[in-house]
Amino acid sequence: MDGFEDIYRQHFGAVFRFALRCVGKRELAEDLTSEAFLALYQNWDKIDRGQLPGWLITVVKNRAVDHWRRSFREELYADPPAEAVTEFDSQFGSLLLNNRALKPTHRVCLILRYVHGMSREEIARKLGMTDNQVKGALQYALELLRQTDFRATEKDKR
Amino acid sequence: MNEQDDLTAEERDLLRERGVSLEALRARHADCPRLDVLLASQSGVLPDQAAEMVSAHLKNCSFCQILLQDLAGEEFTSGTAEEARRIRARVLAEGKAEKKKAKASGGLLAIWLWRAIPVTALASAAIAVFLWTRPHQSAMPVVQPAATVQPAQPVSVSVQWEKLPIRLRVDSILVWRGKPRTAQERYASQLTSALALYRDDKFAEAADRLTKVASDFPRGVEGQLYLGVSLLKMDRNAEAIVPLQDAQKLGPEQFSDDATWYLAKAYARTGNRVGAVVELKKLCKGKSLYAPRACTAAP
């Protein structure tokens, strides 16, 4: 198995990132990434290394398709929401959109906290952050929002 | 619980200043897709109808647009050093164990099955050996011997090949956020908790839960199917037959094939060799991943 460790180090990042984008959950992305590399390990002598990381990515993608196909139940989304959500429906939304000082981390934490109603612990788990990181991001984001003159922002927008 | 109970004083002040009603905001967005669904929608892995639903939702929901755009960034999708270490350790451990196991058993015998089959039933045993000692193809497709393995035929892996793999985190069943409201959502919710036990090999507890699921939702194929497999795992073979028959009838095809495969096993274990062969022949005539093994086992 000479070279497996090098290949792993070289491609782990891309494969995991792709897996996470496919399934959206870190634990599941971990499973898919493991399975892809395990498949590689077991077929080490048969695989053309020139096909990496494409081969690994394809394994992950097929497993993700299988995951969604098996988990998906059409009935669960047969009835769309009665009222479509249109535009930002609050000052809060405009604040998020128009405040350029907010970084992605801040926005994501704010939306998950106040729109999706997640606890700080849940956000940390979902995003692979520590509780303290989430707490810090929320505090910083709130401070930025506090400093924002919402009315002025709206005026500028017009 | 009041939604604002866990807010800090700072948060409450800010929201009050801004005139934001969290209750109203959250109610309006209760039907936003979950994070995992949102992210997956951009990777082309969702079934078509789900992808269309998410796409339609995204056109109208700026929160989800922003969330998706931000979540796709590297800062959220990179693996941590701990994750890299864990995955590496798992791959090496499982890879080595598989090799050792294959070497020891020659890949020919599943001992637990032998215990359940009468020694005199040679024909049945032959079927069962073929049936159960070859890897579960849908969970572990065999790589064709070739100089180069094509990525279009990836190898998936399941160490616990003897039980029907869920192949997903059971909390991943697609539901829109919020409490279950419809019968389908209640079904998904009950099924999810039952399958979590199944995933952890707690078959007795899983069977209890799945019995309730199957009773409350007799037309839910997953409930019947995994109930049957859980009962099989506990050697309650005769009891497994009815739910597996129901699952077989309910379909769709993929579930029906799974049910047929395990039904053949239930018949073989209860001494109904004819029944086992009939089910295997059905699979042999079909185009499922079970077909090659079923044809070999019951030519």
mmCIF file with all atom_site columns, C-alpha atoms in Angstrom, chain B residues 178-297:
data_model
loop_
_atom_site.group_PDB
_atom_site.id
_atom_site.type_symbol
_atom_site.label_atom_id
_atom_site.label_alt_id
_atom_site.label_comp_id
_atom_site.label_asym_id
_atom_site.label_entity_id
_atom_site.label_seq_id
_atom_site.pdbx_PDB_ins_code
_atom_site.Cartn_x
_atom_site.Cartn_y
_atom_site.Cartn_z
_atom_site.occupancy
_atom_site.B_iso_or_equiv
_atom_site.pdbx_formal_charge
_atom_site.auth_seq_id
_atom_site.auth_comp_id
_atom_site.auth_asym_id
_atom_site.auth_atom_id
_atom_site.pdbx_PDB_model_num
ATOM 1   C CA . GLY B 1 178 ? -40.661 22.227  11.818  1.00 0.00 ? 178 GLY B CA 1
ATOM 2   C CA . LYS B 1 179 ? -42.827 19.769  13.672  1.00 0.00 ? 179 LYS B CA 1
ATOM 3   C CA . PRO B 1 180 ? -44.417 16.915  11.721  1.00 0.00 ? 180 PRO B CA 1
ATOM 4   C CA . ARG B 1 181 ? -47.782 18.095  10.530  1.00 0.00 ? 181 ARG B CA 1
ATOM 5   C CA . THR B 1 182 ? -48.977 15.683  7.922   1.00 0.00 ? 182 THR B CA 1
ATOM 6   C CA . ALA B 1 183 ? -49.373 11.938  8.196   1.00 0.00 ? 183 ALA B CA 1
ATOM 7   C CA . GLN B 1 184 ? -46.371 11.538  5.903   1.00 0.00 ? 184 GLN B CA 1
ATOM 8   C CA . GLU B 1 185 ? -44.239 13.669  8.138   1.00 0.00 ? 185 GLU B CA 1
ATOM 9   C CA . ARG B 1 186 ? -45.334 11.725  11.204  1.00 0.00 ? 186 ARG B CA 1
ATOM 10  C CA . TYR B 1 187 ? -44.440 8.549   9.351   1.00 0.00 ? 187 TYR B CA 1
ATOM 11  C CA . ALA B 1 188 ? -41.001 9.903   8.517   1.00 0.00 ? 188 ALA B CA 1
ATOM 12  C CA . SER B 1 189 ? -40.504 11.044  12.069  1.00 0.00 ? 189 SER B CA 1
ATOM 13  C CA . GLN B 1 190 ? -41.404 7.662   13.600  1.00 0.00 ? 190 GLN B CA 1
ATOM 14  C CA . LEU B 1 191 ? -39.429 5.802   10.976  1.00 0.00 ? 191 LEU B CA 1
ATOM 15  C CA . THR B 1 192 ? -36.379 7.917   11.600  1.00 0.00 ? 192 THR B CA 1
ATOM 16  C CA . SER B 1 193 ? -36.220 7.113   15.285  1.00 0.00 ? 193 SER B CA 1
ATOM 17  C CA . ALA B 1 194 ? -36.784 3.418   14.600  1.00 0.00 ? 194 ALA B CA 1
ATOM 18  C CA . LEU B 1 195 ? -34.074 3.277   11.954  1.00 0.00 ? 195 LEU B CA 1
ATOM 19  C CA . ALA B 1 196 ? -31.609 4.961   14.279  1.00 0.00 ? 196 ALA B CA 1
ATOM 20  C CA . LEU B 1 197 ? -31.908 1.872   16.480  1.00 0.00 ? 197 LEU B CA 1
ATOM 21  C CA . TYR B 1 198 ? -31.619 -0.405  13.468  1.00 0.00 ? 198 TYR B CA 1
ATOM 22  C CA . ARG B 1 199 ? -28.498 1.422   12.369  1.00 0.00 ? 199 ARG B CA 1
ATOM 23  C CA . ASP B 1 200 ? -26.977 0.799   15.798  1.00 0.00 ? 200 ASP B CA 1
ATOM 24  C CA . ASP B 1 201 ? -27.828 -2.914  15.586  1.00 0.00 ? 201 ASP B CA 1
ATOM 25  C CA . LYS B 1 202 ? -30.400 -2.634  18.360  1.00 0.00 ? 202 LYS B CA 1
ATOM 26  C CA . PHE B 1 203 ? -32.714 -4.919  16.490  1.00 0.00 ? 203 PHE B CA 1
ATOM 27  C CA . ALA B 1 204 ? -35.071 -5.803  19.333  1.00 0.00 ? 204 ALA B CA 1
ATOM 28  C CA . GLU B 1 205 ? -35.823 -2.175  20.072  1.00 0.00 ? 205 GLU B CA 1
ATOM 29  C CA . ALA B 1 206 ? -35.915 -1.343  16.379  1.00 0.00 ? 206 ALA B CA 1
ATOM 30  C CA . ALA B 1 207 ? -38.409 -4.139  15.775  1.00 0.00 ? 207 ALA B CA 1
ATOM 31  C CA . ASP B 1 208 ? -40.672 -2.828  18.544  1.00 0.00 ? 208 ASP B CA 1
ATOM 32  C CA . ARG B 1 209 ? -40.673 0.646   17.050  1.00 0.00 ? 209 ARG B CA 1
ATOM 33  C CA . LEU B 1 210 ? -41.041 -0.631  13.515  1.00 0.00 ? 210 LEU B CA 1
ATOM 34  C CA . THR B 1 211 ? -43.966 -2.814  14.559  1.00 0.00 ? 211 THR B CA 1
ATOM 35  C CA . LYS B 1 212 ? -45.717 0.358   15.649  1.00 0.00 ? 212 LYS B CA 1
ATOM 36  C CA . VAL B 1 213 ? -44.721 2.165   12.465  1.00 0.00 ? 213 VAL B CA 1
ATOM 37  C CA . ALA B 1 214 ? -46.025 -0.725  10.378  1.00 0.00 ? 214 ALA B CA 1
ATOM 38  C CA . SER B 1 215 ? -49.231 -0.785  12.388  1.00 0.00 ? 215 SER B CA 1
ATOM 39  C CA . ASP B 1 216 ? -49.820 2.968   12.183  1.00 0.00 ? 216 ASP B CA 1
ATOM 40  C CA . PHE B 1 217 ? -48.728 3.207   8.558   1.00 0.00 ? 217 PHE B CA 1
ATOM 41  C CA . PRO B 1 218 ? -49.346 -0.184  6.961   1.00 0.00 ? 218 PRO B CA 1
ATOM 42  C CA . ARG B 1 219 ? -48.675 1.224   3.501   1.00 0.00 ? 219 ARG B CA 1
ATOM 43  C CA . GLY B 1 220 ? -45.249 2.555   4.421   1.00 0.00 ? 220 GLY B CA 1
ATOM 44  C CA . VAL B 1 221 ? -42.868 0.214   2.667   1.00 0.00 ? 221 VAL B CA 1
ATOM 45  C CA . GLU B 1 222 ? -39.773 1.122   4.675   1.00 0.00 ? 222 GLU B CA 1
ATOM 46  C CA . GLY B 1 223 ? -41.471 0.309   7.960   1.00 0.00 ? 223 GLY B CA 1
ATOM 47  C CA . GLN B 1 224 ? -42.461 -3.141  6.733   1.00 0.00 ? 224 GLN B CA 1
ATOM 48  C CA . LEU B 1 225 ? -39.125 -3.849  5.077   1.00 0.00 ? 225 LEU B CA 1
ATOM 49  C CA . TYR B 1 226 ? -36.863 -2.901  7.950   1.00 0.00 ? 226 TYR B CA 1
ATOM 50  C CA . LEU B 1 227 ? -39.200 -4.606  10.411  1.00 0.00 ? 227 LEU B CA 1
ATOM 51  C CA . GLY B 1 228 ? -38.768 -7.812  8.429   1.00 0.00 ? 228 GLY B CA 1
ATOM 52  C CA . VAL B 1 229 ? -34.995 -7.484  8.326   1.00 0.00 ? 229 VAL B CA 1
ATOM 53  C CA . SER B 1 230 ? -34.808 -6.648  12.053  1.00 0.00 ? 230 SER B CA 1
ATOM 54  C CA . LEU B 1 231 ? -36.826 -9.752  12.888  1.00 0.00 ? 231 LEU B CA 1
ATOM 55  C CA . LEU B 1 232 ? -34.550 -11.828 10.685  1.00 0.00 ? 232 LEU B CA 1
ATOM 56  C CA . LYS B 1 233 ? -31.553 -10.477 12.531  1.00 0.00 ? 233 LYS B CA 1
ATOM 57  C CA . MET B 1 234 ? -33.075 -11.763 15.752  1.00 0.00 ? 234 MET B CA 1
ATOM 58  C CA . ASP B 1 235 ? -33.798 -15.156 14.217  1.00 0.00 ? 235 ASP B CA 1
ATOM 59  C CA . ARG B 1 236 ? -37.538 -14.500 14.452  1.00 0.00 ? 236 ARG B CA 1
ATOM 60  C CA . ASN B 1 237 ? -37.719 -15.825 10.944  1.00 0.00 ? 237 ASN B CA 1
ATOM 61  C CA . ALA B 1 238 ? -41.361 -16.864 10.755  1.00 0.00 ? 238 ALA B CA 1
ATOM 62  C CA . GLU B 1 239 ? -42.484 -13.478 12.043  1.00 0.00 ? 239 GLU B CA 1
ATOM 63  C CA . ALA B 1 240 ? -40.382 -11.737 9.408   1.00 0.00 ? 240 ALA B CA 1
ATOM 64  C CA . ILE B 1 241 ? -42.325 -13.258 6.538   1.00 0.00 ? 241 ILE B CA 1
ATOM 65  C CA . VAL B 1 242 ? -45.515 -11.176 6.703   1.00 0.00 ? 242 VAL B CA 1
ATOM 66  C CA . PRO B 1 243 ? -43.888 -7.727  6.821   1.00 0.00 ? 243 PRO B CA 1
ATOM 67  C CA . LEU B 1 244 ? -41.498 -8.738  4.058   1.00 0.00 ? 244 LEU B CA 1
ATOM 68  C CA . GLN B 1 245 ? -44.388 -9.955  1.927   1.00 0.00 ? 245 GLN B CA 1
ATOM 69  C CA . ASP B 1 246 ? -46.151 -6.644  2.537   1.00 0.00 ? 246 ASP B CA 1
ATOM 70  C CA . ALA B 1 247 ? -43.035 -4.691  1.619   1.00 0.00 ? 247 ALA B CA 1
ATOM 71  C CA . GLN B 1 248 ? -42.667 -6.773  -1.503  1.00 0.00 ? 248 GLN B CA 1
ATOM 72  C CA . LYS B 1 249 ? -46.217 -5.906  -2.591  1.00 0.00 ? 249 LYS B CA 1
ATOM 73  C CA . LEU B 1 250 ? -45.982 -2.248  -1.695  1.00 0.00 ? 250 LEU B CA 1
ATOM 74  C CA . GLY B 1 251 ? -42.936 -1.499  -3.792  1.00 0.00 ? 251 GLY B CA 1
ATOM 75  C CA . PRO B 1 252 ? -41.557 0.595   -5.443  1.00 0.00 ? 252 PRO B CA 1
ATOM 76  C CA . GLU B 1 253 ? -39.284 -1.746  -7.330  1.00 0.00 ? 253 GLU B CA 1
ATOM 77  C CA . GLN B 1 254 ? -36.103 -1.108  -5.417  1.00 0.00 ? 254 GLN B CA 1
ATOM 78  C CA . PHE B 1 255 ? -37.756 -1.826  -2.076  1.00 0.00 ? 255 PHE B CA 1
ATOM 79  C CA . SER B 1 256 ? -39.649 -4.710  -3.567  1.00 0.00 ? 256 SER B CA 1
ATOM 80  C CA . ASP B 1 257 ? -36.396 -6.328  -4.694  1.00 0.00 ? 257 ASP B CA 1
ATOM 81  C CA . ASP B 1 258 ? -34.874 -5.830  -1.259  1.00 0.00 ? 258 ASP B CA 1
ATOM 82  C CA . ALA B 1 259 ? -37.952 -7.399  0.302   1.00 0.00 ? 259 ALA B CA 1
ATOM 83  C CA . THR B 1 260 ? -37.847 -10.350 -2.103  1.00 0.00 ? 260 THR B CA 1
ATOM 84  C CA . TRP B 1 261 ? -34.212 -11.018 -1.296  1.00 0.00 ? 261 TRP B CA 1
ATOM 85  C CA . TYR B 1 262 ? -34.817 -11.070 2.450   1.00 0.00 ? 262 TYR B CA 1
ATOM 86  C CA . LEU B 1 263 ? -38.044 -12.966 2.041   1.00 0.00 ? 263 LEU B CA 1
ATOM 87  C CA . ALA B 1 264 ? -36.067 -15.715 0.311   1.00 0.00 ? 264 ALA B CA 1
ATOM 88  C CA . LYS B 1 265 ? -33.832 -15.760 3.336   1.00 0.00 ? 265 LYS B CA 1
ATOM 89  C CA . ALA B 1 266 ? -36.793 -15.984 5.710   1.00 0.00 ? 266 ALA B CA 1
ATOM 90  C CA . TYR B 1 267 ? -38.217 -18.899 3.737   1.00 0.00 ? 267 TYR B CA 1
ATOM 91  C CA . ALA B 1 268 ? -34.848 -20.668 3.650   1.00 0.00 ? 268 ALA B CA 1
ATOM 92  C CA . ARG B 1 269 ? -34.456 -20.286 7.379   1.00 0.00 ? 269 ARG B CA 1
ATOM 93  C CA . THR B 1 270 ? -37.923 -21.612 8.123   1.00 0.00 ? 270 THR B CA 1
ATOM 94  C CA . GLY B 1 271 ? -37.339 -24.665 5.958   1.00 0.00 ? 271 GLY B CA 1
ATOM 95  C CA . ASN B 1 272 ? -39.517 -23.516 3.067   1.00 0.00 ? 272 ASN B CA 1
ATOM 96  C CA . ARG B 1 273 ? -37.009 -24.277 0.332   1.00 0.00 ? 273 ARG B CA 1
ATOM 97  C CA . VAL B 1 274 ? -39.594 -24.101 -2.414  1.00 0.00 ? 274 VAL B CA 1
ATOM 98  C CA . GLY B 1 275 ? -40.646 -20.661 -1.299  1.00 0.00 ? 275 GLY B CA 1
ATOM 99  C CA . ALA B 1 276 ? -37.020 -19.513 -1.229  1.00 0.00 ? 276 ALA B CA 1
ATOM 100 C CA . VAL B 1 277 ? -36.390 -20.759 -4.742  1.00 0.00 ? 277 VAL B CA 1
ATOM 101 C CA . VAL B 1 278 ? -39.581 -19.109 -6.052  1.00 0.00 ? 278 VAL B CA 1
ATOM 102 C CA . GLU B 1 279 ? -38.488 -15.756 -4.665  1.00 0.00 ? 279 GLU B CA 1
ATOM 103 C CA . LEU B 1 280 ? -34.955 -16.144 -5.971  1.00 0.00 ? 280 LEU B CA 1
ATOM 104 C CA . LYS B 1 281 ? -36.274 -16.951 -9.425  1.00 0.00 ? 281 LYS B CA 1
ATOM 105 C CA . LYS B 1 282 ? -38.320 -13.768 -9.403  1.00 0.00 ? 282 LYS B CA 1
ATOM 106 C CA . LEU B 1 283 ? -35.132 -11.834 -8.716  1.00 0.00 ? 283 LEU B CA 1
ATOM 107 C CA . CYS B 1 284 ? -33.225 -13.836 -11.297 1.00 0.00 ? 284 CYS B CA 1
ATOM 108 C CA . LYS B 1 285 ? -35.692 -12.782 -14.002 1.00 0.00 ? 285 LYS B CA 1
ATOM 109 C CA . GLY B 1 286 ? -35.502 -9.149  -12.992 1.00 0.00 ? 286 GLY B CA 1
ATOM 110 C CA . LYS B 1 287 ? -32.882 -6.539  -13.596 1.00 0.00 ? 287 LYS B CA 1
ATOM 111 C CA . SER B 1 288 ? -32.022 -5.676  -10.040 1.00 0.00 ? 288 SER B CA 1
ATOM 112 C CA . LEU B 1 289 ? -28.574 -5.895  -8.536  1.00 0.00 ? 289 LEU B CA 1
ATOM 113 C CA . TYR B 1 290 ? -29.689 -9.081  -6.830  1.00 0.00 ? 290 TYR B CA 1
ATOM 114 C CA . ALA B 1 291 ? -30.317 -10.834 -10.152 1.00 0.00 ? 291 ALA B CA 1
ATOM 115 C CA . PRO B 1 292 ? -26.869 -12.380 -10.724 1.00 0.00 ? 292 PRO B CA 1
ATOM 116 C CA . ARG B 1 293 ? -26.680 -13.858 -7.257  1.00 0.00 ? 293 ARG B CA 1
ATOM 117 C CA . ALA B 1 294 ? -30.277 -15.015 -7.333  1.00 0.00 ? 294 ALA B CA 1
ATOM 118 C CA . CYS B 1 295 ? -29.683 -16.761 -10.677 1.00 0.00 ? 295 CYS B CA 1
ATOM 119 C CA . THR B 1 296 ? -26.613 -18.468 -9.305  1.00 0.00 ? 296 THR B CA 1
ATOM 120 C CA . ALA B 1 297 ? -28.402 -19.575 -6.191  1.00 0.00 ? 297 ALA B CA 1
#
